[in-house]
PDB file of N, CA and C in Angstrom:
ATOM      1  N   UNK A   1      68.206 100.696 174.546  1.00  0.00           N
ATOM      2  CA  UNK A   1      68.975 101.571 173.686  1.00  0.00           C
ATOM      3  C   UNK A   1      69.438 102.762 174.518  1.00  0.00           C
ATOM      4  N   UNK A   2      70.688 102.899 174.774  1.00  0.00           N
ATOM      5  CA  UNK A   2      71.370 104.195 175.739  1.00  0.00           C
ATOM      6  C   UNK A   2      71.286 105.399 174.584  1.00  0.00           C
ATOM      7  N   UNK A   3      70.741 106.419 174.456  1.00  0.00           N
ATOM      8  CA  UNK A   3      70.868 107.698 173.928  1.00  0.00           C
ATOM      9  C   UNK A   3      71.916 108.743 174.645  1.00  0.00           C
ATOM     10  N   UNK A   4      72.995 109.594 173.963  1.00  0.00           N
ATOM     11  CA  UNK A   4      74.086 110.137 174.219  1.00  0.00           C
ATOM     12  C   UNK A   4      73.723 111.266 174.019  1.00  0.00           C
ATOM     13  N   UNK A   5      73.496 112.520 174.143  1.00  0.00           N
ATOM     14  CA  UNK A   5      73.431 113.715 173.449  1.00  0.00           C
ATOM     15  C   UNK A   5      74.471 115.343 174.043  1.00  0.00           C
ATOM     16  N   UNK A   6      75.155 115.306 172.697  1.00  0.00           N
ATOM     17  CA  UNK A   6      76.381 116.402 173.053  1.00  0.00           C
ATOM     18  C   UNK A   6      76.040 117.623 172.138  1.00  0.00           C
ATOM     19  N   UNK A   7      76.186 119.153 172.854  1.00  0.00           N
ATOM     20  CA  UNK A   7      76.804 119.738 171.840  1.00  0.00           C
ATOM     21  C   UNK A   7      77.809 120.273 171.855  1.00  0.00           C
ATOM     22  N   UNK A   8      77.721 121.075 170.592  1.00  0.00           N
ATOM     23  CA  UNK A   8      79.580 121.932 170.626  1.00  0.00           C
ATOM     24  C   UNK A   8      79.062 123.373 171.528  1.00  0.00           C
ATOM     25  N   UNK A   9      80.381 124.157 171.571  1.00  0.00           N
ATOM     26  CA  UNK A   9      80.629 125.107 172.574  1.00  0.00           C
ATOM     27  C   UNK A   9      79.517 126.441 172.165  1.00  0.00           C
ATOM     28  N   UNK A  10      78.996 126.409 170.516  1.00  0.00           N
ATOM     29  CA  UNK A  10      78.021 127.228 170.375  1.00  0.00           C
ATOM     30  C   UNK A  10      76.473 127.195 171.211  1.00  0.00           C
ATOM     31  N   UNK A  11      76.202 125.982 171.484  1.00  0.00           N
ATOM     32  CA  UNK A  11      74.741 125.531 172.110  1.00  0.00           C
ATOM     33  C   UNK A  11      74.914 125.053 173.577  1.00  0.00           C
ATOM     34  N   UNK A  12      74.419 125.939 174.503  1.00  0.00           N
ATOM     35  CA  UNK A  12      74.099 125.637 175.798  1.00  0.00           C
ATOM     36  C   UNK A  12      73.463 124.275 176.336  1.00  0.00           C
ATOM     37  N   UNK A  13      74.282 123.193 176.364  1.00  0.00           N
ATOM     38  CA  UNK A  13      73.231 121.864 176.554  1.00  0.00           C
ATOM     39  C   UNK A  13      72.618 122.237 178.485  1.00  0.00           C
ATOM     40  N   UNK A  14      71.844 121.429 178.378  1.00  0.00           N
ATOM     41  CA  UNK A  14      70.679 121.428 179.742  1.00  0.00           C
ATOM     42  C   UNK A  14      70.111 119.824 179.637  1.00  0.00           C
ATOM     43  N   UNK A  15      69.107 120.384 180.616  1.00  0.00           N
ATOM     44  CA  UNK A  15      68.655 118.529 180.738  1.00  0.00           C
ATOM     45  C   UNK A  15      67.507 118.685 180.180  1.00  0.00           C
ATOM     46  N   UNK A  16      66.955 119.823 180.169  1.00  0.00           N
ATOM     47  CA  UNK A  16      65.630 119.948 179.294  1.00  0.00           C
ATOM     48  C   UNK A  16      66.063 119.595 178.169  1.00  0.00           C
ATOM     49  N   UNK A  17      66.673 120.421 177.186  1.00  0.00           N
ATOM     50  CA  UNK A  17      66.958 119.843 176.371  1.00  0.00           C
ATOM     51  C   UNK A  17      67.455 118.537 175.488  1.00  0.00           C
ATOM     52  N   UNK A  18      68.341 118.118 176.645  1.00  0.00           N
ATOM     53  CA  UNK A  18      68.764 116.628 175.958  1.00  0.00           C
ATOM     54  C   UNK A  18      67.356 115.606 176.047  1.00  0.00           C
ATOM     55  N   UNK A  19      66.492 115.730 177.320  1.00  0.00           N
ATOM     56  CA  UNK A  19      65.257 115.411 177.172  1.00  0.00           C
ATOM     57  C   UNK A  19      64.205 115.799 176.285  1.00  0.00           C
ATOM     58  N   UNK A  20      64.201 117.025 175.673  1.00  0.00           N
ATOM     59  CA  UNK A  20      63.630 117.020 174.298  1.00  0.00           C
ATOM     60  C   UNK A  20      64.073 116.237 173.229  1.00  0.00           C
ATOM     61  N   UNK A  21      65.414 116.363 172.721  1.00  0.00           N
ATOM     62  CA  UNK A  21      65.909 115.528 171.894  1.00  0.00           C
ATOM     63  C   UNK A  21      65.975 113.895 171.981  1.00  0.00           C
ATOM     64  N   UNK A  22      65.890 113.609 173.104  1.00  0.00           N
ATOM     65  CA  UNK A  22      66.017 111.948 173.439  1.00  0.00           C
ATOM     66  C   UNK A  22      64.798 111.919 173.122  1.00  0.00           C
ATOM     67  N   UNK A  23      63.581 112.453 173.430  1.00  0.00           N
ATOM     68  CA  UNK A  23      62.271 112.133 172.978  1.00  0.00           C
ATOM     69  C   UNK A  23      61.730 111.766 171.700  1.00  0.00           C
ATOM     70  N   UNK A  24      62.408 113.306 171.275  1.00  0.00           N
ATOM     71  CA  UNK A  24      62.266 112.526 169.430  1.00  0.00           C
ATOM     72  C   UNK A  24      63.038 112.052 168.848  1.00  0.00           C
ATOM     73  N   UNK A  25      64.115 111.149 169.513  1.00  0.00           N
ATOM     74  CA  UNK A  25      64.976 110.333 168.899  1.00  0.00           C
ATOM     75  C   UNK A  25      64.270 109.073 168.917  1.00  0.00           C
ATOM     76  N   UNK A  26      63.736 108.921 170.408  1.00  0.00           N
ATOM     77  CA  UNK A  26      63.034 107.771 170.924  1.00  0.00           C
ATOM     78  C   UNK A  26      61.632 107.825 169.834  1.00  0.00           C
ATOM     79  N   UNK A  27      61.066 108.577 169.848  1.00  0.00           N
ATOM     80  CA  UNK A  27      59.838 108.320 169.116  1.00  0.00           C
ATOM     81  C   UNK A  27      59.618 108.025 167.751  1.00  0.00           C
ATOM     82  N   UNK A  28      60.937 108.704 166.978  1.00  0.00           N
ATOM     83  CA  UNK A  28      61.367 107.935 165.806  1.00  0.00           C
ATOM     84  C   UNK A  28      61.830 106.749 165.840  1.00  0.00           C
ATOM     85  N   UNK A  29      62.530 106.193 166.545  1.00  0.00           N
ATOM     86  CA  UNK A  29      63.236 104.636 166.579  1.00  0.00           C
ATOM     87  C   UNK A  29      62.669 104.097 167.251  1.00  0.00           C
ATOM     88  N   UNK A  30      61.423 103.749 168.108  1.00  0.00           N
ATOM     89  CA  UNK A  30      61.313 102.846 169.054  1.00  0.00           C
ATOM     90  C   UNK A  30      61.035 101.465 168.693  1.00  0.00           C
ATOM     91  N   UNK A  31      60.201 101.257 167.119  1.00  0.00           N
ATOM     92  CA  UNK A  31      60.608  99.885 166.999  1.00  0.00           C
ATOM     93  C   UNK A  31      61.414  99.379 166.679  1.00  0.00           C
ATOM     94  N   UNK A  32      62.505 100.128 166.353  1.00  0.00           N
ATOM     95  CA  UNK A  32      64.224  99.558 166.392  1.00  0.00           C
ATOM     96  C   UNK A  32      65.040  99.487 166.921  1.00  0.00           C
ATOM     97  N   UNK A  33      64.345  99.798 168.477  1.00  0.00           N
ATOM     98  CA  UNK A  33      65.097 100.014 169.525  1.00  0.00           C
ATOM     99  C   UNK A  33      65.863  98.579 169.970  1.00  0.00           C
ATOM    100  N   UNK A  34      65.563  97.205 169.367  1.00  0.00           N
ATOM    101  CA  UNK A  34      65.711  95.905 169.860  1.00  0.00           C
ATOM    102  C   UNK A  34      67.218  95.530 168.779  1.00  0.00           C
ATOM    103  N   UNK A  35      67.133  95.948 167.872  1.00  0.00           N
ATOM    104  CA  UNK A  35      68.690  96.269 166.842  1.00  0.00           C
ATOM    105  C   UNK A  35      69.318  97.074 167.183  1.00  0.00           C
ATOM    106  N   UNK A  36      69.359  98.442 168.226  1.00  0.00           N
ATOM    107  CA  UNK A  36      69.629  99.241 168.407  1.00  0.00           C
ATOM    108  C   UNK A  36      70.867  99.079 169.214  1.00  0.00           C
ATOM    109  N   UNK A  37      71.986  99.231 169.770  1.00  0.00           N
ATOM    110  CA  UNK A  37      72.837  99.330 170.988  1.00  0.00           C
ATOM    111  C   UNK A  37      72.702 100.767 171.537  1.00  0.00           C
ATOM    112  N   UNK A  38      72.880 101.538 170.919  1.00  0.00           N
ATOM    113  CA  UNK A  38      73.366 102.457 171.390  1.00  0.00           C
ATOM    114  C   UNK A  38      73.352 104.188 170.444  1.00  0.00           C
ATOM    115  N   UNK A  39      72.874 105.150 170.494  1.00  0.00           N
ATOM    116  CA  UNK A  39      72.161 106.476 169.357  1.00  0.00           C
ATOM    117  C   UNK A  39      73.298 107.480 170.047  1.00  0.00           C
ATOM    118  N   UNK A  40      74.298 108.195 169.420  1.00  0.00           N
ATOM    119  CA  UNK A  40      74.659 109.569 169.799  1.00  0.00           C
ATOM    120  C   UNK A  40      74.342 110.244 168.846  1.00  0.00           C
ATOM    121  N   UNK A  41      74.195 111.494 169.511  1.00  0.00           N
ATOM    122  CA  UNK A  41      73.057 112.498 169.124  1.00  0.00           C
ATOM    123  C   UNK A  41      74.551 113.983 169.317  1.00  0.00           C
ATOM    124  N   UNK A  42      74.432 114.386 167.886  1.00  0.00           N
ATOM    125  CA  UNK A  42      75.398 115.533 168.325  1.00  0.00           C
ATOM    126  C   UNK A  42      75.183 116.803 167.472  1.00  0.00           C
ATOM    127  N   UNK A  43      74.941 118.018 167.813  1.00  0.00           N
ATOM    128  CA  UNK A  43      73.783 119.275 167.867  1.00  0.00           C
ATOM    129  C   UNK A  43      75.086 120.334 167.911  1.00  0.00           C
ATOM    130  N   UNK A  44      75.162 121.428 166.579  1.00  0.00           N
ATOM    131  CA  UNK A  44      75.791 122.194 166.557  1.00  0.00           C
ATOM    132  C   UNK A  44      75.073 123.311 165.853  1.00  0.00           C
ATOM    133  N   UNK A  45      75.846 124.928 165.702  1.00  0.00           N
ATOM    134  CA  UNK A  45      74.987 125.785 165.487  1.00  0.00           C
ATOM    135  C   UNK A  45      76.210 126.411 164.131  1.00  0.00           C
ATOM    136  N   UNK A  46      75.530 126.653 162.795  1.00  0.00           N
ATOM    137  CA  UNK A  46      76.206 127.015 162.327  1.00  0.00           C
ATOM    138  C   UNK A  46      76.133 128.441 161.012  1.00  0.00           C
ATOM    139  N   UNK A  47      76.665 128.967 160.832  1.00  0.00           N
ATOM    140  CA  UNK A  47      75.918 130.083 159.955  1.00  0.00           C
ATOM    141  C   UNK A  47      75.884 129.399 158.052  1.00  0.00           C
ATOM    142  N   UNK A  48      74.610 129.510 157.454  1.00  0.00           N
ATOM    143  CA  UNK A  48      74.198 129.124 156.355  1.00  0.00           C
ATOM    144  C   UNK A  48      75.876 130.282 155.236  1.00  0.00           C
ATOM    145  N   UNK A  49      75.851 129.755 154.127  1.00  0.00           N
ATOM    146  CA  UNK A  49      76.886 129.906 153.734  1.00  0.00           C
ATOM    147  C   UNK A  49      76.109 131.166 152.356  1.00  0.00           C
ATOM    148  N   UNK A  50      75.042 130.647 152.006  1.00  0.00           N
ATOM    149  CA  UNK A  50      74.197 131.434 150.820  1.00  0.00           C
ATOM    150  C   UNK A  50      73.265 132.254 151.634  1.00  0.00           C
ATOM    151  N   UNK A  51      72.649 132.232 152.991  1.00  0.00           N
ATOM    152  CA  UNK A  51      71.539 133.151 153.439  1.00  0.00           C
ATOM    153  C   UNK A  51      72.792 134.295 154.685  1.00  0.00           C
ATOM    154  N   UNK A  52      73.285 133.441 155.488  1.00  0.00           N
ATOM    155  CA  UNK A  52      73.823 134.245 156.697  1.00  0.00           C
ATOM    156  C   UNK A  52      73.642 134.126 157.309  1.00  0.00           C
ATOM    157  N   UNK A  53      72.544 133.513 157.588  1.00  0.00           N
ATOM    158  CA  UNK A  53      71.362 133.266 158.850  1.00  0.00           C
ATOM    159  C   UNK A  53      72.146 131.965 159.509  1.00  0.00           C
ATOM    160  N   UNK A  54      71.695 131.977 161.005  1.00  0.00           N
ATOM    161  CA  UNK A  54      71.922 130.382 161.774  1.00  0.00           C
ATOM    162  C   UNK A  54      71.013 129.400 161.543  1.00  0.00           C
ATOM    163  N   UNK A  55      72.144 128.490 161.369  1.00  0.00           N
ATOM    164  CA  UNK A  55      71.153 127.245 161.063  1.00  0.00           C
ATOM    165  C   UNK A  55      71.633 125.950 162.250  1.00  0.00           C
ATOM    166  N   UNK A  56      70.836 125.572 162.614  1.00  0.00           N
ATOM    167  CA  UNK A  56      70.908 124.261 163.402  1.00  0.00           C
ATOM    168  C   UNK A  56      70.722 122.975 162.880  1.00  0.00           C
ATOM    169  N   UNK A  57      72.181 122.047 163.403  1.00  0.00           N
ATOM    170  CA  UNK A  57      72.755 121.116 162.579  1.00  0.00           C
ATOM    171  C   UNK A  57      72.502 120.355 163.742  1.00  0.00           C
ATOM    172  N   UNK A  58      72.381 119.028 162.888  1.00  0.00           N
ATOM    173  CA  UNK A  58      72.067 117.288 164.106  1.00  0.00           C
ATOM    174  C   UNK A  58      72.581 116.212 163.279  1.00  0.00           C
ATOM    175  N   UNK A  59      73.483 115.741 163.768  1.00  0.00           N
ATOM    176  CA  UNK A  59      73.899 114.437 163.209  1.00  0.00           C
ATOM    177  C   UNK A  59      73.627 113.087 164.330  1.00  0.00           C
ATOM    178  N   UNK A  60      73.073 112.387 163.866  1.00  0.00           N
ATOM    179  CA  UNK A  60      72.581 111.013 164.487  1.00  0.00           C
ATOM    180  C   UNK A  60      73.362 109.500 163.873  1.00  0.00           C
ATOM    181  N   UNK A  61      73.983 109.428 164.712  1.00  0.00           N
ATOM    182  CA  UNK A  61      74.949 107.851 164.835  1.00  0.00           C
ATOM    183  C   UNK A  61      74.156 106.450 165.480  1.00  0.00           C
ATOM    184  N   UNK A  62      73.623 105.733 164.421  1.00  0.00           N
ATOM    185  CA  UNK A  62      72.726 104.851 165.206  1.00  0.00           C
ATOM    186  C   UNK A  62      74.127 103.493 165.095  1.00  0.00           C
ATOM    187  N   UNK A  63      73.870 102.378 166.304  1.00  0.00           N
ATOM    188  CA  UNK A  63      74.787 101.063 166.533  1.00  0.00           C
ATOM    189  C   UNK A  63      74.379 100.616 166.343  1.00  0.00           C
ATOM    190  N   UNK A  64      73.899  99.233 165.276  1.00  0.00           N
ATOM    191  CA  UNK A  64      73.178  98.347 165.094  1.00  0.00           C
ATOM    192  C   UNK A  64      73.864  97.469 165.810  1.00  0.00           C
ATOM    193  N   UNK A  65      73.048  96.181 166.575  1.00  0.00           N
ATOM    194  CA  UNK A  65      74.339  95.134 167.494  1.00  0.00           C
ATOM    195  C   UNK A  65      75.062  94.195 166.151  1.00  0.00           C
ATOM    196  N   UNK A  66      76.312  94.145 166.120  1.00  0.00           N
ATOM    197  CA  UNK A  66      77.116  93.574 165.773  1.00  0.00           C
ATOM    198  C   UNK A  66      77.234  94.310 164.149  1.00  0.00           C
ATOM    199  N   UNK A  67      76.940  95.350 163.865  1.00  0.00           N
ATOM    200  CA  UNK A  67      77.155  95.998 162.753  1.00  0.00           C
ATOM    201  C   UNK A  67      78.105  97.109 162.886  1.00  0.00           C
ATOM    202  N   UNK A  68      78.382  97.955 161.824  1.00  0.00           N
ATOM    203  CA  UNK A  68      79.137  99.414 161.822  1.00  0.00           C
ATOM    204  C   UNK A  68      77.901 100.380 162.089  1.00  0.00           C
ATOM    205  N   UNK A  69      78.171 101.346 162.915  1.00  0.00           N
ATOM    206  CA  UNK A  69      77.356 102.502 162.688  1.00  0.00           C
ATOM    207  C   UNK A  69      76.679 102.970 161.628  1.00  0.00           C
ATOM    208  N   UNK A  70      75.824 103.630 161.489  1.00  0.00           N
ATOM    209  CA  UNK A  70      74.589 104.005 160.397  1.00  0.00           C
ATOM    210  C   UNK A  70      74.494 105.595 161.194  1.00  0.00           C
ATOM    211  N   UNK A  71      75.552 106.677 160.009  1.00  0.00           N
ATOM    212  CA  UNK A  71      74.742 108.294 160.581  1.00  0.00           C
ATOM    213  C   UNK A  71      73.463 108.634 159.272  1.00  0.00           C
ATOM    214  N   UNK A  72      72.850 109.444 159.953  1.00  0.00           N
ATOM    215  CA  UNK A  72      72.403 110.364 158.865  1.00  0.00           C
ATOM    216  C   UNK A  72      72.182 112.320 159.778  1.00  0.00           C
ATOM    217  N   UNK A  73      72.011 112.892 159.123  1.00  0.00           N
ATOM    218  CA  UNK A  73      72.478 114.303 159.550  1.00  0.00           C
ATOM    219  C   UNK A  73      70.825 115.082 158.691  1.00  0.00           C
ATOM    220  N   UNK A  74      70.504 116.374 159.180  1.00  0.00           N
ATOM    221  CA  UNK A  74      69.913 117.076 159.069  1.00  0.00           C
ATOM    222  C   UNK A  74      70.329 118.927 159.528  1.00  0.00           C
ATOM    223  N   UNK A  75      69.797 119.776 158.565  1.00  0.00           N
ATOM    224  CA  UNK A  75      70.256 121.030 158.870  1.00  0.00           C
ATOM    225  C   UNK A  75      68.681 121.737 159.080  1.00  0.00           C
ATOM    226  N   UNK A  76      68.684 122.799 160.138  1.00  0.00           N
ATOM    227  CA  UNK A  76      67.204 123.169 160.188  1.00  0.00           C
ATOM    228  C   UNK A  76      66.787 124.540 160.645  1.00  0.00           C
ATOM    229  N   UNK A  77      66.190 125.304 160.957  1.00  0.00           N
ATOM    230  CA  UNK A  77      65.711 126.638 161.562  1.00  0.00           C
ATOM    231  C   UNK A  77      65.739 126.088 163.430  1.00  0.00           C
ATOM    232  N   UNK A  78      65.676 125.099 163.779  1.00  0.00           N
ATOM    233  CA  UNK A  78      65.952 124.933 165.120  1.00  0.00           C
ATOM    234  C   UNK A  78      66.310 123.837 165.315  1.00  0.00           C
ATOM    235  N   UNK A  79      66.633 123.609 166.797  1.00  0.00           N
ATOM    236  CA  UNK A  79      66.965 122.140 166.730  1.00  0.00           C
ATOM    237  C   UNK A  79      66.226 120.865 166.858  1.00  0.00           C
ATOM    238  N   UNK A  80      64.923 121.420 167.767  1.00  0.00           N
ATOM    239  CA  UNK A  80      64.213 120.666 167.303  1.00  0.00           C
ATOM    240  C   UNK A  80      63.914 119.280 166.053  1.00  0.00           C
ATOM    241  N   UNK A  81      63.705 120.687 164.963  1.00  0.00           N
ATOM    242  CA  UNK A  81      63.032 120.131 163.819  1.00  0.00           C
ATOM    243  C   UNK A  81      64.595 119.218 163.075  1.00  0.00           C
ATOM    244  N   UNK A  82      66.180 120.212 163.209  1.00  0.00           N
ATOM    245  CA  UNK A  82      67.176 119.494 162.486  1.00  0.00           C
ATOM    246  C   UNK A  82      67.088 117.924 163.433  1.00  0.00           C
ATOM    247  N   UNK A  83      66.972 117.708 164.757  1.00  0.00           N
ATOM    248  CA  UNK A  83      67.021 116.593 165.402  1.00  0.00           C
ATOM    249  C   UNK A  83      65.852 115.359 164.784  1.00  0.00           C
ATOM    250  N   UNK A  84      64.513 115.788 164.764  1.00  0.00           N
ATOM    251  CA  UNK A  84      63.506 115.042 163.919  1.00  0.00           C
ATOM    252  C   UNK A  84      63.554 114.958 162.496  1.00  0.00           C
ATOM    253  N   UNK A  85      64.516 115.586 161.528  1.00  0.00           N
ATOM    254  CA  UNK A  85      64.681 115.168 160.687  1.00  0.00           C
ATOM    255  C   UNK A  85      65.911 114.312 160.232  1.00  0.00           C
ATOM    256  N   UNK A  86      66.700 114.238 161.049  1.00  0.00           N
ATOM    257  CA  UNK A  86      67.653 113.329 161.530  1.00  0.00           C
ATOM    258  C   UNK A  86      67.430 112.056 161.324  1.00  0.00           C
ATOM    259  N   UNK A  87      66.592 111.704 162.629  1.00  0.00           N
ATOM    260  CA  UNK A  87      65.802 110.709 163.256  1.00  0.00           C
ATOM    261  C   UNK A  87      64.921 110.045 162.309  1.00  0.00           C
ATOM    262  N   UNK A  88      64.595 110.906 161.253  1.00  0.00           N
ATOM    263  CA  UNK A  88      63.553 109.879 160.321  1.00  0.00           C
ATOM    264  C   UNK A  88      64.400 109.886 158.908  1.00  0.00           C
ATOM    265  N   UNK A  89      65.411 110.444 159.165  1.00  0.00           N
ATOM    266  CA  UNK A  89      66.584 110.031 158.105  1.00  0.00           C
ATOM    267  C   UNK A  89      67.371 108.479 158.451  1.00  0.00           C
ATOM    268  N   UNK A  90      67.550 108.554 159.704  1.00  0.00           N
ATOM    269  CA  UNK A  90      68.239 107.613 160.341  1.00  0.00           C
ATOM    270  C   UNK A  90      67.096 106.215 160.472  1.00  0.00           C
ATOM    271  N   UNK A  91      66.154 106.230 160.503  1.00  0.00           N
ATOM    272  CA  UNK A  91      64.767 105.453 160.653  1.00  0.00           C
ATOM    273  C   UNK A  91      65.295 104.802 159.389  1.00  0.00           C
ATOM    274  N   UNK A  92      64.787 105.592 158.183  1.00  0.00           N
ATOM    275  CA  UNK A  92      64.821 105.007 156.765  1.00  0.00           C
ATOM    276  C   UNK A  92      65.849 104.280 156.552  1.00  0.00           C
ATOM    277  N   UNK A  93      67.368 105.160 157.223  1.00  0.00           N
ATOM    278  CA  UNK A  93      68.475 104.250 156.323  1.00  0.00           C
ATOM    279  C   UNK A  93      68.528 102.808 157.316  1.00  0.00           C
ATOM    280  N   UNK A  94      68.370 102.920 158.315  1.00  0.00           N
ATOM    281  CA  UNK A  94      68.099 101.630 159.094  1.00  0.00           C
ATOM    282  C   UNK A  94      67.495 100.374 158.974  1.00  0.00           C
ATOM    283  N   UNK A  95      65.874 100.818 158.513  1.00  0.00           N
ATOM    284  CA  UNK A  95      65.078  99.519 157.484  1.00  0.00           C
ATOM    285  C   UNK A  95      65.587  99.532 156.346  1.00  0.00           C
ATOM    286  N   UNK A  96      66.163 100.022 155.636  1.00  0.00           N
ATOM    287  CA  UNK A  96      67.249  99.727 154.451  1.00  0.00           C
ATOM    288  C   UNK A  96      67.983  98.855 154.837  1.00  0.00           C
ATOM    289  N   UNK A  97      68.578  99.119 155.863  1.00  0.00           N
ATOM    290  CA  UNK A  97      69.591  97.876 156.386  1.00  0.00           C
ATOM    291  C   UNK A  97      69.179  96.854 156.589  1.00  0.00           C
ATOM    292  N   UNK A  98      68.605  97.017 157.948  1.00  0.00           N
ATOM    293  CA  UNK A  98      67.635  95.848 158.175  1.00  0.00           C
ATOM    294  C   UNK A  98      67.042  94.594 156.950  1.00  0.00           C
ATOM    295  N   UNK A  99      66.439  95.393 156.368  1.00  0.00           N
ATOM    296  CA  UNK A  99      65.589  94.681 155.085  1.00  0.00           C
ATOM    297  C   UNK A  99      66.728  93.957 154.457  1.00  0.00           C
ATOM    298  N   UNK A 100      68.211  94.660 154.132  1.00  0.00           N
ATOM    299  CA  UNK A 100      68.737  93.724 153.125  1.00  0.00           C
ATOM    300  C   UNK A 100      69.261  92.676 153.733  1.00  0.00           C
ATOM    301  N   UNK A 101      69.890  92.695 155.678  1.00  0.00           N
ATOM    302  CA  UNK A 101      69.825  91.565 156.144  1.00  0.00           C
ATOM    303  C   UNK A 101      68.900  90.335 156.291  1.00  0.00           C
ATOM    304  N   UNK A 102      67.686  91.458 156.488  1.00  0.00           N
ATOM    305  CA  UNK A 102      66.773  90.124 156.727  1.00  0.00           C
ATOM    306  C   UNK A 102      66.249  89.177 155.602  1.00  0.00           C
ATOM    307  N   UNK A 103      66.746  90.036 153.811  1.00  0.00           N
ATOM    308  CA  UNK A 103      66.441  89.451 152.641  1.00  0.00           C
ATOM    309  C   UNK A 103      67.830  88.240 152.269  1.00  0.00           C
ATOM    310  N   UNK A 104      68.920  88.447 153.115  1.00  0.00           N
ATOM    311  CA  UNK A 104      69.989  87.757 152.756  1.00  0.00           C
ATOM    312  C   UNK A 104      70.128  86.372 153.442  1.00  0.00           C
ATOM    313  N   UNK A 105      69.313  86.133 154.496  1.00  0.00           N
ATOM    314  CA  UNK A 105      68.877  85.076 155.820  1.00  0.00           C
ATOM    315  C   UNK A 105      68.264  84.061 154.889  1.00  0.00           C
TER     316      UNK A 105
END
């Protein structure tokens, strides 16, 4: 599974970082890593609309092989945590998928 990770012009990407995030992308998906092609990972910073405050946004694009993409997205106090809640957003809707293929076989 190749992991991609971009952000926009608000967030300083590094290699530490994309190596944090590939980690807990990886550690959420790894037994789906064999359905998997391919995860972009894309990390923006944005101001909350009711508090004011910054909030850190993660949207996760998983490739299933020979399917359409599957996102799911998370908003969070860092990026961290918006990236891991992503990731186990993206987990769930995945065995959703999964399951109804493998119930239709």
């Amino acid at each position: 599974m190749h992991i991609e990770v971009s952000t926009d012009n608000s967030i300083e990407g590094s290699e530490a970082l994309n190596s944090l995030i590939r980690g807990l992308v990886v550690s959420e998906l790894a037994r789906l890593d064999y359905h998997l092609t391919r995860i972009e990972v894309h990390l923006s910073k944005a101001r909350s609309a009711s508090t004011g405050q910054e909030e850190m946004h993660c949207v996760i694009e998983g490739r299933l092989k020979g399917r359409k993409p599957v996102v799911a997205n998370d908003t969070a106090t860092t990026l961290e945590k918006a990236a891991k809640g992503a990731a186990g957003k993206l987990k769930s809707s995945l065995d959703s998928t999964l399951g109804k293929l493998s119930d239709n076989r």
